[in-house]
Amino acid sequence: GEDVEQSLFLSVREGDSSVINCTYTDSSSTYLYWYKQEPGAGLQLLTYIFSNMDMKQDQRLTVLLNKKDKHLSLRIADTQTGDSAIYFCAESISGYSGGGADGLTFGKGTHLIIQP
Amino acid sequence: KAGVTQTPRYLIKTRGQQVTLSCSPISGHRSVSWYQQTPGQGLQFLFEYFSETQRNKGNFPGRFSGRQFSNSRSEMNVSTLELGDSALYLCASSLEPGGNTGELFFGEGSRLTVL
């Protein structure tokens, strides 16, 4: 079966880089996602990476994928107070953007805490 | 371009009642999927609809059902509500299932409280 794991908390100082890590177990994943959720809000798609890529950069965000180790990371450069949120890693299987037999499988989320 | 719209945003029901939640996907998107988010279980997939047909279903009891209309709008229904159904219900839209965009956009959710 599939499982996605993330650390529950990460604390960083404002201006530093944040690195949020995620491991997944299903080797047939096709897309891997990062979503951001602020209190009381829905999920905001930050970025996604196709499984045949190993890196994707989008402004302050860098996604690294190590398919051999089934490890995904999200780096946020120059972390700001507005980055404070829960970050979810998710995997999609079977090439369906909405998910395969079980939809997207999400991690429990990492609470990013910004220290002034 | 409007995002994914979910209504109502908040609602309170009592045990045994039923509830219907609505989701309007992004214009042009034909696939709608639903997720339940609770503190204990996290985010769990409910079902996915495309062209008015349910394509996939998660591991939820038959009390949870849904449908999709010809304009791609979707509704989900929960009958005989239980306390454990209290959750944030999130709808996501994408161009098509099986598409290669990888883009799946969520709405703000409908927060259901069952008393």
CSV table of C-alpha atoms in Angstrom, one decimal:
chain,number,residue,atom,x,y,z
A,1,GLY,CA,0.0,0.0,0.0
A,2,GLU,CA,0.9,3.6,-0.2
A,3,ASP,CA,1.9,5.9,2.7
A,4,VAL,CA,3.3,9.4,2.8
A,5,GLU,CA,5.2,10.6,5.8
A,6,GLN,CA,6.3,14.0,6.9
A,7,SER,CA,7.6,15.6,10.1
A,8,LEU,CA,4.9,17.3,12.1
A,9,PHE,CA,6.8,20.5,12.8
A,10,LEU,CA,9.5,22.7,11.5
A,11,SER,CA,10.7,25.9,13.1
A,12,VAL,CA,12.9,28.4,11.1
A,13,ARG,CA,14.0,31.9,11.6
A,14,GLU,CA,12.6,34.6,9.3
A,15,GLY,CA,14.9,35.1,6.3
A,16,ASP,CA,16.4,31.6,6.5
A,17,SER,CA,15.6,28.7,4.1
A,18,SER,CA,13.0,26.1,5.1
A,19,VAL,CA,13.4,22.6,4.0
A,20,ILE,CA,10.3,20.3,4.4
A,21,ASN,CA,10.9,16.7,3.8
A,22,CYS,CA,8.5,13.9,2.7
A,23,THR,CA,8.9,10.2,2.0
A,24,TYR,CA,6.5,8.0,0.1
A,25,THR,CA,6.3,4.3,-0.5
A,26,ASP,CA,4.6,3.7,-3.8
A,27,SER,CA,7.1,3.5,-6.6
A,28,SER,CA,4.4,3.9,-9.2
A,29,SER,CA,3.7,7.5,-8.2
A,30,THR,CA,3.4,9.7,-11.2
A,31,TYR,CA,2.9,13.1,-9.7
A,32,LEU,CA,4.1,14.5,-6.4
A,33,TYR,CA,2.6,17.6,-4.9
A,34,TRP,CA,3.1,20.3,-2.3
A,35,TYR,CA,0.1,22.0,-0.9
A,36,LYS,CA,-0.1,24.8,1.6
A,37,GLN,CA,-3.0,25.3,4.1
A,38,GLU,CA,-3.5,28.4,6.2
A,39,PRO,CA,-5.8,28.3,9.2
A,40,GLY,CA,-9.4,28.0,8.2
A,41,ALA,CA,-8.6,27.8,4.5
A,42,GLY,CA,-8.5,25.1,1.8
A,43,LEU,CA,-5.5,23.7,0.1
A,44,GLN,CA,-3.4,25.9,-2.1
A,45,LEU,CA,-1.4,24.2,-4.8
A,46,LEU,CA,2.2,25.4,-4.4
A,47,THR,CA,3.9,23.2,-7.0
A,48,TYR,CA,4.1,19.7,-8.3
A,49,ILE,CA,6.7,17.5,-10.0
A,50,PHE,CA,6.4,14.7,-12.4
A,51,SER,CA,8.1,11.6,-11.3
A,52,ASN,CA,10.6,11.5,-14.2
A,53,MET,CA,12.0,14.8,-13.1
A,54,ASP,CA,14.5,15.3,-10.2
A,55,MET,CA,14.2,19.0,-9.6
A,56,LYS,CA,11.8,21.9,-10.2
A,57,GLN,CA,12.3,25.5,-9.3
A,58,ASP,CA,9.6,28.2,-9.1
A,59,GLN,CA,10.6,31.6,-7.6
A,60,ARG,CA,11.4,30.9,-3.9
A,61,LEU,CA,10.4,27.3,-4.1
A,62,THR,CA,12.6,24.4,-5.1
A,63,VAL,CA,11.4,20.8,-5.2
A,64,LEU,CA,13.9,18.0,-5.2
A,65,LEU,CA,12.9,14.4,-5.9
A,66,ASN,CA,15.0,11.4,-5.2
A,67,LYS,CA,13.1,8.6,-6.8
A,68,LYS,CA,15.6,5.9,-5.7
A,69,ASP,CA,15.1,6.8,-2.0
A,70,LYS,CA,11.4,7.9,-2.5
A,71,HIS,CA,12.2,11.2,-0.9
A,72,LEU,CA,10.7,14.5,-1.8
A,73,SER,CA,11.7,17.9,-0.4
A,74,LEU,CA,10.4,21.5,-0.6
A,75,ARG,CA,12.8,24.3,0.0
A,76,ILE,CA,11.5,27.8,0.6
A,77,ALA,CA,14.1,30.4,0.2
A,78,ASP,CA,14.1,33.6,2.4
A,79,THR,CA,11.2,32.4,4.6
A,80,GLN,CA,8.7,35.1,5.5
A,81,THR,CA,6.0,35.3,8.2
A,82,GLY,CA,3.4,34.8,5.4
A,83,ASP,CA,4.9,31.3,4.8
A,84,SER,CA,3.6,30.2,8.2
A,85,ALA,CA,1.2,27.4,7.4
A,86,ILE,CA,0.8,23.6,7.2
A,87,TYR,CA,2.5,22.0,4.2
A,88,PHE,CA,1.2,18.8,2.7
A,89,CYS,CA,3.0,16.4,0.5
A,90,ALA,CA,0.9,14.2,-1.7
A,91,GLU,CA,1.3,11.5,-4.3
A,92,SER,CA,-0.8,10.6,-7.3
A,93,ILE,CA,-0.7,7.2,-8.9
A,94,SER,CA,-1.8,5.9,-12.3
A,95,GLY,CA,-1.3,9.2,-14.1
A,96,TYR,CA,-4.6,10.5,-13.0
A,97,SER,CA,-4.3,14.2,-11.9
A,98,GLY,CA,-7.2,13.5,-9.6
A,99,GLY,CA,-5.6,10.3,-8.3
A,100,GLY,CA,-5.8,6.7,-9.2
A,101,ALA,CA,-7.9,4.1,-7.4
A,102,ASP,CA,-7.5,6.0,-4.1
A,103,GLY,CA,-7.1,9.6,-5.2
A,104,LEU,CA,-4.2,11.6,-3.9
A,105,THR,CA,-2.5,10.2,-0.8
A,106,PHE,CA,-1.5,12.9,1.6
A,107,GLY,CA,0.9,13.1,4.4
A,108,LYS,CA,-0.2,14.4,7.8
A,109,GLY,CA,1.3,17.8,7.0
A,110,THR,CA,4.2,19.8,8.4
A,111,HIS,CA,3.5,22.9,10.5
A,112,LEU,CA,6.0,25.5,9.5
A,113,ILE,CA,6.7,27.9,12.3
A,114,ILE,CA,8.5,31.2,11.6
A,115,GLN,CA,10.6,32.7,14.4
A,116,PRO,CA,11.2,36.5,14.2
B,1,LYS,CA,-10.7,33.1,-13.8
B,2,ALA,CA,-12.7,32.0,-10.8
B,3,GLY,CA,-11.4,29.2,-8.6
B,4,VAL,CA,-13.1,26.2,-7.1
B,5,THR,CA,-16.3,27.3,-5.3
B,6,GLN,CA,-17.8,25.3,-2.5
B,7,THR,CA,-21.1,26.0,-0.7
B,8,PRO,CA,-22.0,26.3,2.0
B,9,ARG,CA,-18.8,27.2,3.8
B,10,TYR,CA,-20.0,26.3,7.2
B,11,LEU,CA,-23.0,24.3,8.5
B,12,ILE,CA,-24.2,22.6,11.6
B,13,LYS,CA,-26.3,19.5,11.6
B,14,THR,CA,-27.5,17.0,14.2
B,15,ARG,CA,-27.0,13.3,14.3
B,16,GLY,CA,-29.3,11.4,11.9
B,17,GLN,CA,-29.8,14.3,9.6
B,18,GLN,CA,-28.5,14.4,6.0
B,19,VAL,CA,-26.4,17.1,4.3
B,20,THR,CA,-25.7,18.1,0.7
B,21,LEU,CA,-22.5,20.0,-0.2
B,22,SER,CA,-21.9,21.7,-3.5
B,23,CYS,CA,-18.8,22.3,-5.6
B,24,SER,CA,-18.4,24.3,-8.8
B,25,PRO,CA,-15.1,23.5,-10.5
B,26,ILE,CA,-12.8,25.9,-12.4
B,27,SER,CA,-14.4,26.8,-15.7
B,28,GLY,CA,-13.3,24.2,-18.3
B,29,HIS,CA,-12.4,21.6,-15.7
B,30,ARG,CA,-14.4,18.4,-16.0
B,31,SER,CA,-13.0,16.3,-13.2
B,32,VAL,CA,-14.1,16.9,-9.6
B,33,SER,CA,-12.9,14.9,-6.6
B,34,TRP,CA,-13.8,15.1,-2.9
B,35,TYR,CA,-11.7,14.8,0.2
B,36,GLN,CA,-12.5,14.7,3.9
B,37,GLN,CA,-10.1,16.3,6.3
B,38,THR,CA,-10.2,15.6,10.0
B,39,PRO,CA,-7.6,16.2,12.7
B,40,GLY,CA,-7.3,12.4,13.4
B,41,GLN,CA,-7.3,10.9,9.9
B,42,GLY,CA,-5.9,13.8,7.9
B,43,LEU,CA,-7.0,14.1,4.3
B,44,GLN,CA,-8.8,11.1,2.8
B,45,PHE,CA,-10.1,10.6,-0.7
B,46,LEU,CA,-13.9,10.2,-1.0
B,47,PHE,CA,-14.6,9.9,-4.7
B,48,GLU,CA,-13.9,11.4,-8.1
B,49,TYR,CA,-16.3,12.3,-10.9
B,50,PHE,CA,-15.7,12.9,-14.6
B,51,SER,CA,-18.4,13.5,-17.2
B,52,GLU,CA,-21.1,12.7,-14.7
B,53,THR,CA,-19.6,9.3,-13.9
B,54,GLN,CA,-18.0,8.2,-10.7
B,55,ARG,CA,-14.5,7.0,-11.6
B,56,ASN,CA,-13.0,6.2,-8.3
B,57,LYS,CA,-14.2,5.8,-4.7
B,58,GLY,CA,-12.3,5.8,-1.4
B,59,ASN,CA,-12.9,3.7,1.6
B,60,PHE,CA,-16.0,5.3,3.0
B,61,PRO,CA,-19.4,3.8,3.9
B,62,GLY,CA,-22.4,4.0,1.5
B,63,ARG,CA,-23.8,6.9,3.5
B,64,PHE,CA,-21.4,9.1,1.5
B,65,SER,CA,-22.5,9.6,-2.1
B,66,GLY,CA,-22.1,12.1,-4.8
B,67,ARG,CA,-23.0,13.1,-8.3
B,68,GLN,CA,-21.9,15.3,-11.1
B,69,PHE,CA,-24.0,17.4,-13.4
B,70,SER,CA,-23.6,18.1,-17.1
B,71,ASN,CA,-22.1,21.5,-16.3
B,72,SER,CA,-19.4,19.7,-14.2
B,73,ARG,CA,-20.8,21.0,-10.9
B,74,SER,CA,-20.8,18.3,-8.3
B,75,GLU,CA,-22.6,17.6,-5.1
B,76,MET,CA,-21.9,15.2,-2.3
B,77,ASN,CA,-24.4,13.9,0.2
B,78,VAL,CA,-24.0,12.3,3.6
B,79,SER,CA,-27.0,10.6,5.0
B,80,THR,CA,-27.7,9.6,8.6
B,81,LEU,CA,-25.0,11.9,10.0
B,82,GLU,CA,-22.7,10.7,12.8
B,83,LEU,CA,-20.6,12.7,15.1
B,84,GLY,CA,-17.5,11.4,13.3
B,85,ASP,CA,-18.6,13.0,10.1
B,86,SER,CA,-17.6,16.4,11.5
B,87,ALA,CA,-14.9,17.5,9.1
B,88,LEU,CA,-13.7,19.9,6.5
B,89,TYR,CA,-14.9,18.6,3.1
B,90,LEU,CA,-12.7,19.7,0.3
B,91,CYS,CA,-13.5,19.6,-3.4
B,92,ALA,CA,-10.8,19.6,-6.1
B,93,SER,CA,-11.0,20.2,-9.8
B,94,SER,CA,-8.7,19.3,-12.6
B,95,LEU,CA,-9.0,19.4,-16.4
B,96,GLU,CA,-9.4,15.7,-16.8
B,97,PRO,CA,-8.6,12.6,-14.9
B,98,GLY,CA,-5.7,10.8,-16.4
B,99,GLY,CA,-4.5,14.1,-17.8
B,100,ASN,CA,-0.8,15.0,-17.7
B,101,THR,CA,-1.1,18.5,-16.3
B,102,GLY,CA,-0.6,17.4,-12.7
B,103,GLU,CA,-2.7,20.4,-11.7
B,104,LEU,CA,-5.3,19.7,-9.1
B,105,PHE,CA,-6.9,22.8,-7.5
B,106,PHE,CA,-8.9,22.8,-4.2
B,107,GLY,CA,-11.7,25.0,-3.0
B,108,GLU,CA,-11.9,26.5,0.5
B,109,GLY,CA,-14.0,23.7,1.8
B,110,SER,CA,-17.2,23.2,3.6
B,111,ARG,CA,-16.9,22.8,7.3
B,112,LEU,CA,-19.5,20.4,8.7
B,113,THR,CA,-20.2,20.2,12.4
B,114,VAL,CA,-22.4,17.4,13.6
B,115,LEU,CA,-23.9,17.8,17.1
